Short mmCIF file of C-alpha atoms in Angstrom, two decimals:
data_model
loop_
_atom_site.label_atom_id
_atom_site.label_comp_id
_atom_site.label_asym_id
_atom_site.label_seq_id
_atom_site.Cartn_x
_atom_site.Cartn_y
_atom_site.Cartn_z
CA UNK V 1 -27.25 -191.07 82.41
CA UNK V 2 -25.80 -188.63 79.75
CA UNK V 3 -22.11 -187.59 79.46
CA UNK V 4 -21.50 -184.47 77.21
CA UNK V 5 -19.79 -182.79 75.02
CA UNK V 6 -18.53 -186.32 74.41
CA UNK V 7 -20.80 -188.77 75.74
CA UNK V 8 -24.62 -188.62 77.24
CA UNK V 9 -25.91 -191.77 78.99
CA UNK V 10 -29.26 -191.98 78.99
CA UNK V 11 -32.42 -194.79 79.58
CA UNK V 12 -35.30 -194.26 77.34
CA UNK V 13 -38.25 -196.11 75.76
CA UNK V 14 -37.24 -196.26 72.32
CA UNK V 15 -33.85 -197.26 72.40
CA UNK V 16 -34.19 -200.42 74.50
CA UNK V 17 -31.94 -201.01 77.65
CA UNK V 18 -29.92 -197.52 76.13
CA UNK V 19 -28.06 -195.57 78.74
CA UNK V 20 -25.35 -193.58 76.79
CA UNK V 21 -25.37 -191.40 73.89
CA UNK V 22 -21.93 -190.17 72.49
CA UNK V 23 -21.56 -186.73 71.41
CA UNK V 24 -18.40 -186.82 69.88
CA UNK V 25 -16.34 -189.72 68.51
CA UNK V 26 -14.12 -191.26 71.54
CA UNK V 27 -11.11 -193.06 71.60
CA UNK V 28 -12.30 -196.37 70.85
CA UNK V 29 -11.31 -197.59 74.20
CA UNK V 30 -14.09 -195.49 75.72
CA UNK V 31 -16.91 -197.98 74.08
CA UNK V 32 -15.61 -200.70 76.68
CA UNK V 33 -17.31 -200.39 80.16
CA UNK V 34 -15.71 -200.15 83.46
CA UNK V 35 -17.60 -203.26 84.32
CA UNK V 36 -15.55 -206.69 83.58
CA UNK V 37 -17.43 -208.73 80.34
CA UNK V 38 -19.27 -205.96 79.79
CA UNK V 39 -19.31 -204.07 76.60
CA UNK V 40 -21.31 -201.07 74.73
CA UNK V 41 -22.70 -200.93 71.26
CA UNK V 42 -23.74 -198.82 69.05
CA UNK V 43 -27.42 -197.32 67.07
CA UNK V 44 -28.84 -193.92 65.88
CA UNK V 45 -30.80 -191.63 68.69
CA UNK V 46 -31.63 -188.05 67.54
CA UNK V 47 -29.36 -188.04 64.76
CA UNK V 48 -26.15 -188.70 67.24
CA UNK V 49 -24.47 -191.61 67.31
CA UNK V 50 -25.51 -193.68 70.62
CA UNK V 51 -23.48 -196.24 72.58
CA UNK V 52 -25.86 -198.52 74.62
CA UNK V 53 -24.32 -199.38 78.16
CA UNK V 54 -24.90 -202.49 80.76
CA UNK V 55 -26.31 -202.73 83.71
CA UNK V 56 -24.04 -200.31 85.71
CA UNK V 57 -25.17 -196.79 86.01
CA UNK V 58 -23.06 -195.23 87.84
CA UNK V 59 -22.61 -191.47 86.95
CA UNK V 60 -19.20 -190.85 88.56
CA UNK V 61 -17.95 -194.29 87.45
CA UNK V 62 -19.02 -193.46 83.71
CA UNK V 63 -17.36 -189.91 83.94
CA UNK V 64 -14.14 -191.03 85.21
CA UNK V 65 -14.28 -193.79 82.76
CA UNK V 66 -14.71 -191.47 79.73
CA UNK V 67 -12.01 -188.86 81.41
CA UNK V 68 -9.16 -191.48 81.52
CA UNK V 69 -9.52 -192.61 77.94
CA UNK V 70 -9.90 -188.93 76.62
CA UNK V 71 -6.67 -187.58 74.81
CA UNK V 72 -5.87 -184.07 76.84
CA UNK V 73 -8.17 -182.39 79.15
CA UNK V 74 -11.45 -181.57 77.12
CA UNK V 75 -13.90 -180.84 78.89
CA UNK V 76 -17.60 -183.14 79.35
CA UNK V 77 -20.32 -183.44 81.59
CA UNK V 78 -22.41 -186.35 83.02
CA UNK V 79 -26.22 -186.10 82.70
CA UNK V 80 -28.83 -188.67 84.40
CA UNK V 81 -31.73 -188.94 81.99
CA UNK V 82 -33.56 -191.23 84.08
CA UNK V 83 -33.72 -188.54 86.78
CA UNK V 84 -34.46 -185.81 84.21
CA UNK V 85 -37.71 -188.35 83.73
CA UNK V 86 -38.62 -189.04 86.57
CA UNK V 87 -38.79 -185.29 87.04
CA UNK V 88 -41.21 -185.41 84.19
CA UNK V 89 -43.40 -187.82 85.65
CA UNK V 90 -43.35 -186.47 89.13
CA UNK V 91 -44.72 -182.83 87.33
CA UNK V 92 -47.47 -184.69 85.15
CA UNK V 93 -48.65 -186.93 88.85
CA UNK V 94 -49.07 -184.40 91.00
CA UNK V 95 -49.65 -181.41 88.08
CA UNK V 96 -51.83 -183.34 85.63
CA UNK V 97 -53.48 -179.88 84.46
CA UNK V 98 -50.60 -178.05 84.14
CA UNK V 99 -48.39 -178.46 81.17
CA UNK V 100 -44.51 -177.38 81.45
CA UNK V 101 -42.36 -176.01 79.27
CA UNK V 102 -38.89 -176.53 78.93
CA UNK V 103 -36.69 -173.12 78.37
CA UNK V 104 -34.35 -174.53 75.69
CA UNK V 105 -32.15 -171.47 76.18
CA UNK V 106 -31.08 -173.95 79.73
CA UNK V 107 -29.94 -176.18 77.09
CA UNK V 108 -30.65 -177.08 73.79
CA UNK V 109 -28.85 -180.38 73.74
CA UNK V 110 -30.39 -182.69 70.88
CA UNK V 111 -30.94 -185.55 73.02
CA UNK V 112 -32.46 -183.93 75.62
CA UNK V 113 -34.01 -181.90 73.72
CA UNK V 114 -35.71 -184.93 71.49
CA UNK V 115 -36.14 -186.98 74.45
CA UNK V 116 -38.71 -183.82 76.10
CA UNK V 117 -39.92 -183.44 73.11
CA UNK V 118 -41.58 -187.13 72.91
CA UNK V 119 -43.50 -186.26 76.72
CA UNK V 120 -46.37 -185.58 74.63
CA UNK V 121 -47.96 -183.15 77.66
CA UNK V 122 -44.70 -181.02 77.49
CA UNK V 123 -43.62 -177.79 75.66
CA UNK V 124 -41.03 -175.71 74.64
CA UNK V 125 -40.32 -172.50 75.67
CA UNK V 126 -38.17 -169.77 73.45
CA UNK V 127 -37.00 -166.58 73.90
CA UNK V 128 -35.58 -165.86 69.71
CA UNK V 129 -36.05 -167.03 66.23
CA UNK V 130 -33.29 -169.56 66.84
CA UNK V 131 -34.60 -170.85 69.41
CA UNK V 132 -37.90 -171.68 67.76
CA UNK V 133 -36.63 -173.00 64.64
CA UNK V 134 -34.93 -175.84 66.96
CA UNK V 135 -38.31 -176.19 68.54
CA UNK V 136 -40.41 -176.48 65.57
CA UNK V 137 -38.31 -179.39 64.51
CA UNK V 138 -39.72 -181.30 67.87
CA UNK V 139 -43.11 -180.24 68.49
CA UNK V 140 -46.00 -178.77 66.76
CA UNK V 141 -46.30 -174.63 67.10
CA UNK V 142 -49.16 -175.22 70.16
CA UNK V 143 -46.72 -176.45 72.28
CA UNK V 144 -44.01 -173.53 72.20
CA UNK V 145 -44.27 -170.73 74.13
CA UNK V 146 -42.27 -167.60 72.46
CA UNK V 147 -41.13 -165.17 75.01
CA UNK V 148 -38.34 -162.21 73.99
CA UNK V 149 -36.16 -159.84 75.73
CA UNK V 150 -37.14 -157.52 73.25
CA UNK V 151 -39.80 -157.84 70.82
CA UNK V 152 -39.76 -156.64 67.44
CA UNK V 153 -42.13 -156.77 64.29
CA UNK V 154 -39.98 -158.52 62.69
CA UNK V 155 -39.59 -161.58 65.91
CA UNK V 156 -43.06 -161.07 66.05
CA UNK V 157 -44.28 -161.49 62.73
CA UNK V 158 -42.25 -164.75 62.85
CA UNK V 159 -44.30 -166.14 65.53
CA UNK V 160 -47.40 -165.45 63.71
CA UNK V 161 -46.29 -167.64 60.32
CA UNK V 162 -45.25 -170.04 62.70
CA UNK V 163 -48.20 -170.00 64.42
CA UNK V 164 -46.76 -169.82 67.32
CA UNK V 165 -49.37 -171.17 70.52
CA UNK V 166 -48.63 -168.42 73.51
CA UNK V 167 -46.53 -165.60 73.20
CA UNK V 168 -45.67 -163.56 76.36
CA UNK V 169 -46.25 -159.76 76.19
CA UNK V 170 -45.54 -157.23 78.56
CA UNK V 171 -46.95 -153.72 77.46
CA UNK V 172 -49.34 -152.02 75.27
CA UNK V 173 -47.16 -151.96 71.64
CA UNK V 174 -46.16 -155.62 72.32
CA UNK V 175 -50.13 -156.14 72.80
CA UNK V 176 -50.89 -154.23 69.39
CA UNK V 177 -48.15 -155.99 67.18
CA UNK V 178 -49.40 -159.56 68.70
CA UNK V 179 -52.77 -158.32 67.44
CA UNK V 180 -51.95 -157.27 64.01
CA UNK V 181 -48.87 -160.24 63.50
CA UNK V 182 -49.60 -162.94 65.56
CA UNK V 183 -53.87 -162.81 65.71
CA UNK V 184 -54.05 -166.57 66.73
CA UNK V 185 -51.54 -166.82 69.51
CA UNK V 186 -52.62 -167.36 73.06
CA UNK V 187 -51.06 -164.25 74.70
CA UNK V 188 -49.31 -164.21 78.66
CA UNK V 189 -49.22 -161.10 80.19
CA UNK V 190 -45.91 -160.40 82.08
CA UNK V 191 -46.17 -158.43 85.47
CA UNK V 192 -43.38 -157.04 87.14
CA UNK V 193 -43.94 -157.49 91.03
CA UNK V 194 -41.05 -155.76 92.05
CA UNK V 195 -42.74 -153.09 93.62
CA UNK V 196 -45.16 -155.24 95.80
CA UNK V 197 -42.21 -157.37 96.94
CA UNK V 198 -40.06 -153.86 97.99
CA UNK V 199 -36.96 -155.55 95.72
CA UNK V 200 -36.36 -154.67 92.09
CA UNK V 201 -32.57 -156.25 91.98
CA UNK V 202 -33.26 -159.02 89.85
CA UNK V 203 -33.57 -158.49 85.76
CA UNK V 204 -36.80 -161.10 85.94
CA UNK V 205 -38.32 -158.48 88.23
CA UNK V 206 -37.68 -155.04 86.51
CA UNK V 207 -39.47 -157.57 83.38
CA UNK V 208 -43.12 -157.43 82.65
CA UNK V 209 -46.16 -154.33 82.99
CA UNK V 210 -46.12 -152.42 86.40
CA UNK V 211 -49.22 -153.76 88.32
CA UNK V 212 -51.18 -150.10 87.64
CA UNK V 213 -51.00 -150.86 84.11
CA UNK V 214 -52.32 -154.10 83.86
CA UNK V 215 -56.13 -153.08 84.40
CA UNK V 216 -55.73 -150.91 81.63
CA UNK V 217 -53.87 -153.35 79.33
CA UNK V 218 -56.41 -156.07 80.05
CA UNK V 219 -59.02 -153.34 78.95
CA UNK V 220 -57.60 -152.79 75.08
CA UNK V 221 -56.77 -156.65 74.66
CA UNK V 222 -60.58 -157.05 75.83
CA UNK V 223 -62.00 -154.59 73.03
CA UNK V 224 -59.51 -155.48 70.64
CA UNK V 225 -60.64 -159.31 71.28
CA UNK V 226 -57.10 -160.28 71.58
CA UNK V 227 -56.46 -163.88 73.36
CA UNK V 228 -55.23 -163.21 76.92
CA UNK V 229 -55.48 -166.35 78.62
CA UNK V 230 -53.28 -165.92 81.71
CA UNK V 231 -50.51 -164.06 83.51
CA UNK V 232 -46.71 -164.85 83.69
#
């Protein structure tokens, strides 16, 4: 279970019987448990300083914990990473040939971020240069998927020295710049179904080609030999 800004709990292979990982130093008070005779140490997780807990995993006990020993009202919140894995899992069980990918824009924490990062049949997925720097500190360039708002040369040409795996394009100058900047990259075509669904409110649907341009789109990337290899 993770608390955060200031403390993320957590259970995880590599950091044996490890439930917590602080995020910013706590009064020292906050390293005892809640639990009678029952104490938390310390190690290294992810470059963050990590406080193993006991057996009691409580996630509202832990966060009430934490907020009585914090000076003031700062603020924190209380993350289950055994759920977050299990949710993992459950994708890989019944999904086993589809891989995810984790927007970090949701959230970039380290931990989480590191602890993702280590499901060796999950990627990233990243929406600026920012974002993809923190990503290509985790995984290899195949496993990030680079999807922008609004794509540039310049964003564009970074993918390509990157080498990015799949970048998602949505019309016919996004299709030519992947082409000349990025010629190794997977490419997802965004569609915008707002039209077939009669409901164009939402900024995910007013994204991606219209559906009467897609034929044509498909077309160029054909000729052009570019790497379509699904939609989005």
């Amino acid at each position: 279970m993770c608390c955060g800004t200031d403390v993320v709990a957590s259970e995880y292979p590599t950091l044996p019987t490890c439930r917590m990982i602080e995020r910013r130093r706590l009064p020292s008070a906050s390293y005892n448990s809640p639990v009678e005779n029952e104490h938390w140490s310390r190690c290294e997780f992810a470059e963050q300083s990590v406080v193993i807990v006991g057996e009691n995993r409580d996630a509202a006990q832990i966060a009430r914990h934490v907020a009585n020993k914090q000076p003031g009202a700062s603020p924190f919140f209380v993350m289950d990473m055994p759920s977050v894995m299990a949710r993992v899992d459950d994708w890989q069980d019944h999904l086993p040939r589809v891989q995810a990918y984790y927007a970090l824009r949701c959230n970039a924490d380290p931990v989480l971020a590191r602890m993702l990062a280590d499901c060796a049949r999950l990627g990233f997925a990243v929406s600026d240069a920012q974002q993809l720097a923190v990503a290509l500190e985790l995984v290899s360039a195949d496993r990030v998927i680079m999807d922008c708002p609004l794509w540039t040369r310049k964003t564009m040409r970074i993918a390509g020295e990157c080498e990015v795996g799949t970048i998602v394009i949505e019309n016919e100058k996004q299709l030519m710049d992947a082409i000349s900047y990025a010629p190794h990259a997977r490419i997802l075509l965004a569609i915008s179904l707002s039209e077939c669904r009669g409901d164009s409110d939402s900024l995910l649907d007013q994204k991606g080609a219209q559906i009467e341009e897609v034929e044509g789109l498909l077309m160029t990337a054909f000729e052009l030999r570019a790497k379509v290899v699904g939609i989005r």
